PDB file of C-alpha atoms in Angstrom:
ATOM      1  CA  MET A   1       6.791  44.163  28.809  1.00 72.00           C
ATOM      2  CA  ASN A   2       4.688  43.818  31.961  1.00 80.00           C
ATOM      3  CA  TYR A   3       3.127  40.392  31.630  1.00 77.00           C
ATOM      4  CA  ILE A   4       0.804  40.994  34.641  1.00 88.00           C
ATOM      5  CA  LYS A   5      -0.756  44.001  32.929  1.00 85.00           C
ATOM      6  CA  HIS A   6      -0.887  42.081  29.653  1.00 85.00           C
ATOM      7  CA  LEU A   7      -2.752  39.140  31.167  1.00 87.00           C
ATOM      8  CA  THR A   8      -5.089  41.578  33.012  1.00 90.00           C
ATOM      9  CA  GLY A   9      -5.899  43.295  29.749  1.00 85.00           C
ATOM     10  CA  PHE A  10      -6.377  39.963  28.002  1.00 86.00           C
ATOM     11  CA  PHE A  11      -8.866  38.671  30.597  1.00 90.00           C
ATOM     12  CA  GLU A  12     -10.748  41.940  30.499  1.00 87.00           C
ATOM     13  CA  LYS A  13     -11.207  41.484  26.786  1.00 85.00           C
ATOM     14  CA  VAL A  14     -12.193  37.843  27.318  1.00 88.00           C
ATOM     15  CA  ALA A  15     -14.792  38.824  29.939  1.00 91.00           C
ATOM     16  CA  ILE A  16     -16.767  40.886  27.403  1.00 90.00           C
ATOM     17  CA  ASP A  17     -16.150  38.652  24.376  1.00 88.00           C
ATOM     18  CA  ARG A  18     -18.974  36.102  24.157  1.00 88.00           C
ATOM     19  CA  THR A  19     -17.531  34.264  21.177  1.00 89.00           C
ATOM     20  CA  LEU A  20     -14.697  32.697  23.167  1.00 90.00           C
ATOM     21  CA  ASN A  21     -14.887  29.492  25.175  1.00 91.00           C
ATOM     22  CA  PRO A  22     -12.463  27.835  27.657  1.00 93.00           C
ATOM     23  CA  THR A  23     -10.620  26.098  24.811  1.00 92.00           C
ATOM     24  CA  HIS A  24      -9.670  29.463  23.271  1.00 92.00           C
ATOM     25  CA  VAL A  25      -8.364  30.729  26.607  1.00 93.00           C
ATOM     26  CA  SER A  26      -6.394  27.546  27.191  1.00 92.00           C
ATOM     27  CA  LEU A  27      -4.790  27.784  23.749  1.00 91.00           C
ATOM     28  CA  TYR A  28      -3.924  31.482  24.248  1.00 91.00           C
ATOM     29  CA  ILE A  29      -2.261  30.757  27.646  1.00 92.00           C
ATOM     30  CA  ALA A  30      -0.156  28.015  25.953  1.00 91.00           C
ATOM     31  CA  LEU A  31       0.904  30.513  23.233  1.00 91.00           C
ATOM     32  CA  PHE A  32       1.644  33.091  25.965  1.00 89.00           C
ATOM     33  CA  GLN A  33       3.976  30.530  27.635  1.00 89.00           C
ATOM     34  CA  PHE A  34       5.892  30.146  24.371  1.00 87.00           C
ATOM     35  CA  TRP A  35       6.026  33.934  24.073  1.00 87.00           C
ATOM     36  CA  ASN A  36       7.350  34.192  27.625  1.00 88.00           C
ATOM     37  CA  CYS A  37      10.068  31.595  26.916  1.00 90.00           C
ATOM     38  CA  ASN A  38      11.014  33.657  23.845  1.00 87.00           C
ATOM     39  CA  ARG A  39      11.467  36.780  26.076  1.00 86.00           C
ATOM     40  CA  PHE A  40       8.345  38.376  24.566  1.00 86.00           C
ATOM     41  CA  LYS A  41       9.893  38.692  21.093  1.00 86.00           C
ATOM     42  CA  ASN A  42       7.701  38.459  17.951  1.00 89.00           C
ATOM     43  CA  PRO A  43       7.212  36.342  15.990  1.00 89.00           C
ATOM     44  CA  ILE A  44       7.460  33.030  17.797  1.00 88.00           C
ATOM     45  CA  SER A  45       7.747  29.599  16.119  1.00 89.00           C
ATOM     46  CA  ILE A  46       5.320  27.056  17.493  1.00 88.00           C
ATOM     47  CA  ASN A  47       5.085  23.274  17.384  1.00 86.00           C
ATOM     48  CA  ARG A  48       1.552  21.914  17.062  1.00 87.00           C
ATOM     49  CA  ASP A  49       2.073  18.825  19.165  1.00 90.00           C
ATOM     50  CA  GLU A  50       3.754  20.804  21.958  1.00 89.00           C
ATOM     51  CA  VAL A  51       1.042  23.488  22.005  1.00 92.00           C
ATOM     52  CA  MET A  52      -1.710  20.843  22.048  1.00 93.00           C
ATOM     53  CA  ARG A  53       0.024  19.074  24.947  1.00 92.00           C
ATOM     54  CA  ILE A  54       0.296  22.290  27.012  1.00 93.00           C
ATOM     55  CA  SER A  55      -3.255  23.525  26.208  1.00 91.00           C
ATOM     56  CA  LYS A  56      -4.759  20.021  26.812  1.00 92.00           C
ATOM     57  CA  ILE A  57      -6.398  20.012  23.359  1.00 93.00           C
ATOM     58  CA  SER A  58      -6.591  16.484  21.957  1.00 92.00           C
ATOM     59  CA  SER A  59      -8.306  17.197  18.628  1.00 93.00           C
ATOM     60  CA  LYS A  60      -6.360  18.642  15.681  1.00 90.00           C
ATOM     61  CA  ALA A  61      -9.526  20.056  14.169  1.00 93.00           C
ATOM     62  CA  THR A  62     -10.388  21.893  17.476  1.00 93.00           C
ATOM     63  CA  TYR A  63      -6.776  23.200  17.677  1.00 90.00           C
ATOM     64  CA  HIS A  64      -6.819  24.686  14.146  1.00 90.00           C
ATOM     65  CA  LYS A  65     -10.339  26.104  14.612  1.00 92.00           C
ATOM     66  CA  CYS A  66      -9.430  27.859  17.851  1.00 92.00           C
ATOM     67  CA  LEU A  67      -6.201  29.173  16.412  1.00 90.00           C
ATOM     68  CA  LYS A  68      -8.067  30.696  13.437  1.00 92.00           C
ATOM     69  CA  ASN A  69     -10.686  32.194  15.734  1.00 92.00           C
ATOM     70  CA  LEU A  70      -8.092  33.906  17.873  1.00 90.00           C
ATOM     71  CA  HIS A  71      -6.536  35.267  14.656  1.00 92.00           C
ATOM     72  CA  SER A  72      -9.818  36.551  13.243  1.00 91.00           C
ATOM     73  CA  LEU A  73     -10.789  38.214  16.563  1.00 90.00           C
ATOM     74  CA  GLY A  74      -7.507  40.091  16.761  1.00 89.00           C
ATOM     75  CA  TYR A  75      -5.884  38.305  19.728  1.00 89.00           C
ATOM     76  CA  ILE A  76      -2.980  36.922  17.681  1.00 91.00           C
ATOM     77  CA  ASN A  77      -1.541  37.058  14.177  1.00 91.00           C
ATOM     78  CA  TYR A  78      -1.275  33.476  12.924  1.00 90.00           C
ATOM     79  CA  GLN A  79       1.104  32.814  10.001  1.00 88.00           C
ATOM     80  CA  PRO A  80       0.782  29.112   9.077  1.00 89.00           C
ATOM     81  CA  SER A  81       3.642  27.224   7.546  1.00 81.00           C
ATOM     82  CA  TYR A  82       2.802  24.341   5.244  1.00 80.00           C
ATOM     83  CA  ASN A  83       6.376  23.010   5.414  1.00 78.00           C
ATOM     84  CA  PRO A  84       6.647  20.064   7.762  1.00 72.00           C
ATOM     85  CA  PHE A  85      10.283  21.016   8.561  1.00 76.00           C
ATOM     86  CA  LYS A  86       9.423  24.626   9.400  1.00 78.00           C
ATOM     87  CA  GLY A  87       7.176  25.667  12.235  1.00 80.00           C
ATOM     88  CA  SER A  88       4.324  28.155  11.984  1.00 87.00           C
ATOM     89  CA  HIS A  89       4.759  31.712  13.261  1.00 90.00           C
ATOM     90  CA  VAL A  90       2.533  33.532  15.693  1.00 92.00           C
ATOM     91  CA  ILE A  91       2.613  37.209  16.712  1.00 92.00           C
ATOM     92  CA  LEU A  92       1.050  38.129  20.050  1.00 86.00           C
ATOM     93  CA  PHE A  93      -0.185  41.621  20.667  1.00 87.00           C
ATOM     94  CA  ASN A  94       0.563  43.611  23.814  1.00 85.00           C
ATOM     95  CA  PHE A  95      -2.629  44.215  25.821  1.00 84.00           C
ATOM     96  CA  SER A  96      -0.927  46.103  28.626  1.00 79.00           C
ATOM     97  CA  ASP A  97      -1.288  49.323  26.578  1.00 71.00           C
ATOM     98  CA  ASP A  98      -5.013  49.207  27.162  1.00 65.00           C
ATOM     99  CA  LEU A  99      -4.432  49.661  30.898  1.00 60.00           C
ATOM    100  CA  LYS A 100      -2.197  52.728  30.695  1.00 58.00           C
ATOM    101  CA  PRO A 101      -3.486  55.654  32.821  1.00 58.00           C
ATOM    102  CA  LEU A 102      -4.988  58.668  31.065  1.00 54.00           C
ATOM    103  CA  PRO A 103      -2.914  61.850  30.726  1.00 60.00           C
ATOM    104  CA  LYS A 104      -3.354  64.544  33.355  1.00 58.00           C
ATOM    105  CA  SER A 105      -5.217  66.782  30.937  1.00 63.00           C
ATOM    106  CA  GLU A 106      -7.943  64.172  30.415  1.00 55.00           C
ATOM    107  CA  ARG A 107      -8.324  63.251  34.109  1.00 51.00           C
ATOM    108  CA  LYS A 108     -11.213  64.503  36.235  1.00 51.00           C
ATOM    109  CA  PRO A 109     -10.589  66.123  39.596  1.00 50.00           C
ATOM    110  CA  LYS A 110     -10.838  63.737  42.442  1.00 43.00           C
ATOM    111  CA  ASN A 111     -13.419  65.765  44.357  1.00 42.00           C
ATOM    112  CA  GLU A 112     -15.642  66.261  41.290  1.00 44.00           C
ATOM    113  CA  LEU A 113     -16.799  62.636  41.154  1.00 43.00           C
ATOM    114  CA  LEU A 114     -17.492  62.569  44.905  1.00 37.00           C
ATOM    115  CA  PHE A 115     -19.425  65.818  44.786  1.00 38.00           C
ATOM    116  CA  GLU A 116     -21.696  64.525  42.019  1.00 41.00           C
ATOM    117  CA  GLN A 117     -22.348  61.296  43.880  1.00 42.00           C
ATOM    118  CA  VAL A 118     -23.253  63.152  47.027  1.00 39.00           C
ATOM    119  CA  ASN A 119     -25.804  65.274  45.194  1.00 44.00           C
ATOM    120  CA  GLU A 120     -27.388  62.275  43.461  1.00 42.00           C
ATOM    121  CA  GLN A 121     -27.390  59.920  46.426  1.00 44.00           C
ATOM    122  CA  ALA A 122     -28.512  62.243  49.190  1.00 40.00           C
ATOM    123  CA  LEU A 123     -31.934  61.116  50.314  1.00 44.00           C
ATOM    124  CA  ASN A 124     -33.086  64.527  51.608  1.00 45.00           C
ATOM    125  CA  LYS A 125     -31.897  67.365  49.416  1.00 42.00           C
ATOM    126  CA  SER A 126     -33.753  70.008  51.463  1.00 43.00           C
ATOM    127  CA  CYS A 127     -31.436  69.549  54.398  1.00 42.00           C
ATOM    128  CA  THR A 128     -28.690  72.108  54.998  1.00 44.00           C
ATOM    129  CA  SER A 129     -25.486  71.830  56.986  1.00 46.00           C
ATOM    130  CA  SER A 130     -27.133  73.442  60.053  1.00 48.00           C
ATOM    131  CA  GLU A 131     -30.186  71.162  59.984  1.00 48.00           C
ATOM    132  CA  THR A 132     -30.531  67.535  60.889  1.00 50.00           C
ATOM    133  CA  GLY A 133     -32.320  65.396  58.269  1.00 48.00           C
ATOM    134  CA  ALA A 134     -34.871  62.807  59.124  1.00 50.00           C
ATOM    135  CA  GLU A 135     -33.218  60.330  56.783  1.00 49.00           C
ATOM    136  CA  GLN A 136     -29.597  59.362  56.565  1.00 49.00           C
ATOM    137  CA  ALA A 137     -27.568  59.999  53.391  1.00 45.00           C
ATOM    138  CA  VAL A 138     -25.670  57.045  51.967  1.00 45.00           C
ATOM    139  CA  VAL A 139     -21.881  57.309  52.294  1.00 43.00           C
ATOM    140  CA  PRO A 140     -20.631  57.823  48.720  1.00 44.00           C
ATOM    141  CA  SER A 141     -17.317  56.100  49.012  1.00 45.00           C
ATOM    142  CA  ILE A 142     -18.768  52.883  50.447  1.00 43.00           C
ATOM    143  CA  ASN A 143     -21.573  52.944  47.881  1.00 47.00           C
ATOM    144  CA  TYR A 144     -19.058  53.288  45.106  1.00 45.00           C
ATOM    145  CA  ILE A 145     -17.142  50.301  46.321  1.00 45.00           C
ATOM    146  CA  ASN A 146     -20.310  48.277  46.611  1.00 47.00           C
ATOM    147  CA  ASN A 147     -21.306  49.196  43.047  1.00 51.00           C
ATOM    148  CA  THR A 148     -17.964  47.988  41.692  1.00 50.00           C
ATOM    149  CA  ASN A 149     -18.300  44.781  43.675  1.00 52.00           C
ATOM    150  CA  LEU A 150     -21.776  44.253  42.228  1.00 55.00           C
ATOM    151  CA  LEU A 151     -20.432  44.801  38.724  1.00 54.00           C
ATOM    152  CA  ASN A 152     -17.688  42.265  39.340  1.00 53.00           C
ATOM    153  CA  ASP A 153     -20.192  39.776  40.735  1.00 58.00           C
ATOM    154  CA  LYS A 154     -22.395  40.286  37.638  1.00 60.00           C
ATOM    155  CA  ASN A 155     -19.414  39.625  35.313  1.00 60.00           C
ATOM    156  CA  ILE A 156     -18.495  36.496  37.259  1.00 63.00           C
ATOM    157  CA  SER A 157     -22.071  35.259  37.158  1.00 68.00           C
ATOM    158  CA  ASN A 158     -22.234  35.966  33.409  1.00 74.00           C
ATOM    159  CA  LEU A 159     -19.049  33.974  32.875  1.00 73.00           C
ATOM    160  CA  GLU A 160     -20.472  31.102  34.958  1.00 77.00           C
ATOM    161  CA  GLU A 161     -23.697  31.177  32.962  1.00 81.00           C
ATOM    162  CA  GLN A 162     -21.766  31.118  29.694  1.00 78.00           C
ATOM    163  CA  ALA A 163     -19.678  28.181  30.897  1.00 80.00           C
ATOM    164  CA  LYS A 164     -22.831  26.329  31.968  1.00 82.00           C
ATOM    165  CA  LYS A 165     -24.484  26.995  28.611  1.00 82.00           C
ATOM    166  CA  ILE A 166     -21.401  25.774  26.731  1.00 84.00           C
ATOM    167  CA  GLU A 167     -21.259  22.655  28.854  1.00 80.00           C
ATOM    168  CA  GLU A 168     -24.984  21.973  28.276  1.00 83.00           C
ATOM    169  CA  ILE A 169     -24.514  22.436  24.516  1.00 83.00           C
ATOM    170  CA  ASN A 170     -21.506  20.074  24.482  1.00 77.00           C
ATOM    171  CA  ASN A 171     -23.482  17.482  26.514  1.00 78.00           C
ATOM    172  CA  SER A 172     -26.460  17.756  24.185  1.00 76.00           C
ATOM    173  CA  ASN A 173     -24.209  17.347  21.180  1.00 74.00           C
ATOM    174  CA  LEU A 174     -22.652  14.222  22.709  1.00 75.00           C
ATOM    175  CA  GLU A 175     -26.094  12.789  23.459  1.00 74.00           C
ATOM    176  CA  ASN A 176     -27.230  13.490  19.894  1.00 73.00           C
ATOM    177  CA  GLU A 177     -24.103  11.835  18.532  1.00 71.00           C
ATOM    178  CA  THR A 178     -24.606   8.738  20.646  1.00 76.00           C
ATOM    179  CA  GLU A 179     -28.325   8.572  19.653  1.00 75.00           C
ATOM    180  CA  ASN A 180     -27.380   8.944  15.984  1.00 80.00           C
ATOM    181  CA  GLU A 181     -24.809   6.198  16.262  1.00 82.00           C
ATOM    182  CA  LYS A 182     -27.351   3.866  17.900  1.00 79.00           C
ATOM    183  CA  GLU A 183     -29.927   4.614  15.204  1.00 82.00           C
ATOM    184  CA  LYS A 184     -27.331   4.026  12.518  1.00 84.00           C
ATOM    185  CA  LYS A 185     -26.372   0.643  13.992  1.00 82.00           C
ATOM    186  CA  LEU A 186     -30.050  -0.362  14.226  1.00 82.00           C
ATOM    187  CA  ARG A 187     -30.619   0.616  10.624  1.00 83.00           C
ATOM    188  CA  GLU A 188     -27.601  -1.365   9.474  1.00 83.00           C
ATOM    189  CA  LYS A 189     -28.741  -4.358  11.484  1.00 77.00           C
ATOM    190  CA  LYS A 190     -32.257  -4.222  10.062  1.00 74.00           C
ATOM    191  CA  LYS A 191     -30.848  -3.854   6.592  1.00 72.00           C
ATOM    192  CA  SER A 192     -28.553  -6.865   6.974  1.00 66.00           C
ATOM    193  CA  VAL A 193     -31.495  -8.955   8.236  1.00 57.00           C
ATOM    194  CA  SER A 194     -33.822  -7.825   5.430  1.00 57.00           C
ATOM    195  CA  ASP A 195     -31.134  -8.426   2.792  1.00 54.00           C
ATOM    196  CA  SER A 196     -30.170 -11.850   4.166  1.00 51.00           C
ATOM    197  CA  PRO A 197     -30.030 -14.503   1.404  1.00 49.00           C
ATOM    198  CA  THR A 198     -31.476 -17.191   3.771  1.00 48.00           C
ATOM    199  CA  GLN A 199     -35.040 -15.829   3.552  1.00 45.00           C
ATOM    200  CA  ILE A 200     -37.690 -17.546   1.398  1.00 44.00           C
ATOM    201  CA  GLU A 201     -37.721 -14.889  -1.265  1.00 48.00           C
ATOM    202  CA  ILE A 202     -34.338 -13.314  -1.886  1.00 45.00           C
ATOM    203  CA  ASN A 203     -34.722  -9.572  -2.352  1.00 47.00           C
ATOM    204  CA  HIS A 204     -31.746  -8.988  -4.623  1.00 46.00           C
ATOM    205  CA  LYS A 205     -32.446  -8.481  -8.323  1.00 46.00           C
ATOM    206  CA  LEU A 206     -30.036  -9.008 -11.189  1.00 46.00           C
ATOM    207  CA  GLY A 207     -31.127  -8.370 -14.746  1.00 48.00           C
ATOM    208  CA  GLY A 208     -34.628  -7.402 -13.585  1.00 50.00           C
ATOM    209  CA  LYS A 209     -35.390 -10.935 -12.290  1.00 59.00           C
ATOM    210  CA  SER A 210     -36.057 -11.969  -8.702  1.00 74.00           C
ATOM    211  CA  PHE A 211     -35.386 -15.408  -7.324  1.00 80.00           C
ATOM    212  CA  VAL A 212     -38.018 -17.485  -5.489  1.00 85.00           C
ATOM    213  CA  GLU A 213     -36.942 -20.597  -3.652  1.00 87.00           C
ATOM    214  CA  PRO A 214     -38.358 -23.766  -5.325  1.00 90.00           C
ATOM    215  CA  ASN A 215     -39.978 -26.612  -3.414  1.00 90.00           C
ATOM    216  CA  LEU A 216     -38.918 -30.212  -3.465  1.00 89.00           C
ATOM    217  CA  ASN A 217     -41.707 -31.362  -5.816  1.00 91.00           C
ATOM    218  CA  GLU A 218     -40.707 -28.851  -8.482  1.00 91.00           C
ATOM    219  CA  ILE A 219     -37.117 -30.061  -8.320  1.00 90.00           C
ATOM    220  CA  LYS A 220     -38.109 -33.735  -8.529  1.00 89.00           C
ATOM    221  CA  THR A 221     -40.339 -33.064 -11.522  1.00 92.00           C
ATOM    222  CA  TYR A 222     -37.505 -31.247 -13.263  1.00 91.00           C
ATOM    223  CA  PHE A 223     -35.000 -34.060 -12.592  1.00 90.00           C
ATOM    224  CA  LEU A 224     -37.458 -36.722 -13.841  1.00 90.00           C
ATOM    225  CA  GLU A 225     -38.029 -34.707 -17.040  1.00 90.00           C
ATOM    226  CA  ASN A 226     -34.283 -34.835 -17.600  1.00 88.00           C
ATOM    227  CA  ASN A 227     -34.143 -38.616 -16.874  1.00 87.00           C
ATOM    228  CA  PHE A 228     -32.406 -38.234 -13.594  1.00 88.00           C
ATOM    229  CA  PRO A 229     -33.338 -40.078 -10.365  1.00 88.00           C
ATOM    230  CA  GLU A 230     -35.329 -38.452  -7.539  1.00 86.00           C
ATOM    231  CA  GLN A 231     -32.531 -39.199  -5.118  1.00 88.00           C
ATOM    232  CA  GLU A 232     -30.343 -36.648  -6.871  1.00 89.00           C
ATOM    233  CA  ALA A 233     -33.185 -34.116  -6.747  1.00 89.00           C
ATOM    234  CA  GLN A 234     -33.367 -34.693  -3.004  1.00 90.00           C
ATOM    235  CA  LYS A 235     -29.582 -34.178  -2.686  1.00 91.00           C
ATOM    236  CA  PHE A 236     -29.803 -30.991  -4.764  1.00 90.00           C
ATOM    237  CA  TYR A 237     -32.601 -29.584  -2.571  1.00 91.00           C
ATOM    238  CA  ASN A 238     -30.894 -30.527   0.679  1.00 92.00           C
ATOM    239  CA  TYR A 239     -27.571 -29.000  -0.322  1.00 90.00           C
ATOM    240  CA  PHE A 240     -28.786 -25.614  -1.523  1.00 89.00           C
ATOM    241  CA  SER A 241     -31.304 -25.346   1.312  1.00 88.00           C
ATOM    242  CA  SER A 242     -28.495 -25.786   3.822  1.00 88.00           C
ATOM    243  CA  VAL A 243     -26.359 -23.009   2.271  1.00 88.00           C
ATOM    244  CA  GLY A 244     -29.200 -20.554   1.820  1.00 87.00           C
ATOM    245  CA  TRP A 245     -29.407 -21.019  -1.990  1.00 89.00           C
ATOM    246  CA  LEU A 246     -25.974 -19.527  -2.559  1.00 89.00           C
ATOM    247  CA  VAL A 247     -23.825 -20.544  -5.476  1.00 87.00           C
ATOM    248  CA  GLY A 248     -20.290 -21.242  -4.285  1.00 82.00           C
ATOM    249  CA  GLY A 249     -21.324 -20.238  -0.772  1.00 79.00           C
ATOM    250  CA  LYS A 250     -21.198 -16.529  -1.696  1.00 83.00           C
ATOM    251  CA  THR A 251     -23.336 -15.496  -4.701  1.00 87.00           C
ATOM    252  CA  PRO A 252     -27.139 -15.620  -4.411  1.00 89.00           C
ATOM    253  CA  MET A 253     -28.799 -17.948  -6.876  1.00 88.00           C
ATOM    254  CA  ILE A 254     -30.709 -16.425  -9.798  1.00 87.00           C
ATOM    255  CA  ASN A 255     -31.945 -19.453 -11.799  1.00 89.00           C
ATOM    256  CA  TRP A 256     -32.309 -22.750 -10.031  1.00 89.00           C
ATOM    257  CA  GLN A 257     -32.943 -24.632 -13.304  1.00 90.00           C
ATOM    258  CA  ALA A 258     -29.483 -23.637 -14.558  1.00 90.00           C
ATOM    259  CA  ALA A 259     -27.982 -24.817 -11.234  1.00 89.00           C
ATOM    260  CA  ALA A 260     -29.860 -28.125 -11.594  1.00 89.00           C
ATOM    261  CA  GLN A 261     -28.442 -28.581 -15.112  1.00 88.00           C
ATOM    262  CA  ASN A 262     -24.927 -28.134 -13.716  1.00 89.00           C
ATOM    263  CA  TRP A 263     -25.742 -30.620 -10.992  1.00 88.00           C
ATOM    264  CA  ILE A 264     -26.966 -33.167 -13.569  1.00 88.00           C
ATOM    265  CA  ILE A 265     -23.828 -32.636 -15.684  1.00 88.00           C
ATOM    266  CA  ASN A 266     -21.399 -33.012 -12.757  1.00 86.00           C
ATOM    267  CA  ALA A 267     -23.293 -35.704 -10.828  1.00 80.00           C
ATOM    268  CA  PRO A 268     -21.869 -38.701 -12.839  1.00 80.00           C
ATOM    269  CA  LYS A 269     -18.426 -37.799 -11.535  1.00 77.00           C
ATOM    270  CA  PHE A 270     -19.548 -38.480  -7.948  1.00 71.00           C
ATOM    271  CA  ILE A 271     -21.975 -41.424  -8.277  1.00 63.00           C
ATOM    272  CA  SER A 272     -21.263 -45.119  -8.882  1.00 58.00           C
ATOM    273  CA  ASN A 273     -21.940 -46.991 -12.112  1.00 53.00           C
ATOM    274  CA  ALA A 274     -24.907 -48.820 -10.546  1.00 52.00           C
ATOM    275  CA  GLU A 275     -26.653 -45.533  -9.758  1.00 55.00           C
ATOM    276  CA  GLN A 276     -26.082 -43.945 -13.153  1.00 53.00           C
ATOM    277  CA  PRO A 277     -29.017 -44.300 -15.615  1.00 53.00           C
ATOM    278  CA  ASN A 278     -28.494 -45.692 -19.139  1.00 55.00           C
ATOM    279  CA  LYS A 279     -24.888 -46.532 -18.343  1.00 52.00           C
ATOM    280  CA  ALA A 280     -23.145 -49.571 -19.725  1.00 54.00           C
ATOM    281  CA  LYS A 281     -22.434 -52.085 -16.969  1.00 52.00           C
ATOM    282  CA  HIS A 282     -20.159 -54.462 -18.831  1.00 54.00           C
ATOM    283  CA  LEU A 283     -17.189 -53.285 -16.779  1.00 56.00           C
ATOM    284  CA  ASN A 284     -18.739 -54.620 -13.602  1.00 60.00           C
ATOM    285  CA  THR A 285     -17.663 -58.106 -12.500  1.00 60.00           C
ATOM    286  CA  THR A 286     -19.387 -60.487 -10.108  1.00 60.00           C
ATOM    287  CA  THR A 287     -16.631 -63.049  -9.696  1.00 64.00           C
ATOM    288  CA  ASP A 288     -13.758 -62.610  -7.339  1.00 69.00           C
ATOM    289  CA  LYS A 289     -10.334 -62.798  -8.904  1.00 71.00           C
ATOM    290  CA  ASP A 290      -7.087 -63.836  -7.399  1.00 71.00           C
ATOM    291  CA  TYR A 291      -4.496 -61.335  -8.596  1.00 75.00           C
ATOM    292  CA  SER A 292      -1.659 -63.355  -7.046  1.00 76.00           C
ATOM    293  CA  GLU A 293      -1.901 -65.933  -9.860  1.00 74.00           C
ATOM    294  CA  PRO A 294       0.410 -65.352 -12.829  1.00 76.00           C
ATOM    295  CA  LEU A 295      -1.161 -64.459 -16.174  1.00 68.00           C
TER     296      LEU A 295
END
């Protein structure tokens, strides 16, 4: 196994394969390192964390996606193992066979190629060996080398353009993600403000009824109709206005009349006998007693 020829064949395939990106190449090189440590024997057992560390891939989704792409494109044979105590197997193909020289029967004579190039590239075909042409013929060997160099430069420029395009696509995706996150946060903020229970008209509906905050005069009228003092109506209004008309500090109020009834029922527990209406006052005493005297 000649690993130099193998890598040369691999990079020749990568140069013409437009579906691969630098992440695929990095992952394949990491797998090749495992294959090298295994003395180029197939299959090899891989550890996901170790391969991700060597290939510098931080996302598990990207790792699995690139691994499946390499498998589908014929670079490797991936055999996943769903057992956490058993590693997955990967078979790497030998690309050095693609660089083997052609047999002698299929080779062209060395002078045949040069002869054709001289005929095609001569600038003045009417000239003979005994005559001197007005124009100079291009040297075929130098021209051939220049053509190969131009092809290599084109391949390198194509790779650079592909890398730039991939980088631009990744940057645009990141910008779109950040813009989408900002818009999402703004929508959530606007929604929280619009659904806030401290507004005048609470937007939530339960049972098909919407709650509208009452004014102080309505509450006073309701308390007087139930034979309760205006002072308690003022307390009721001040309390629920301060908490945003929430029952128990959490649940938005639906019916303020029902809340007022509960206030009227529970108010006697917190007010004195003098403040309670229609309450017997025979337990009150106006004379001071000396409890140190014996009965």
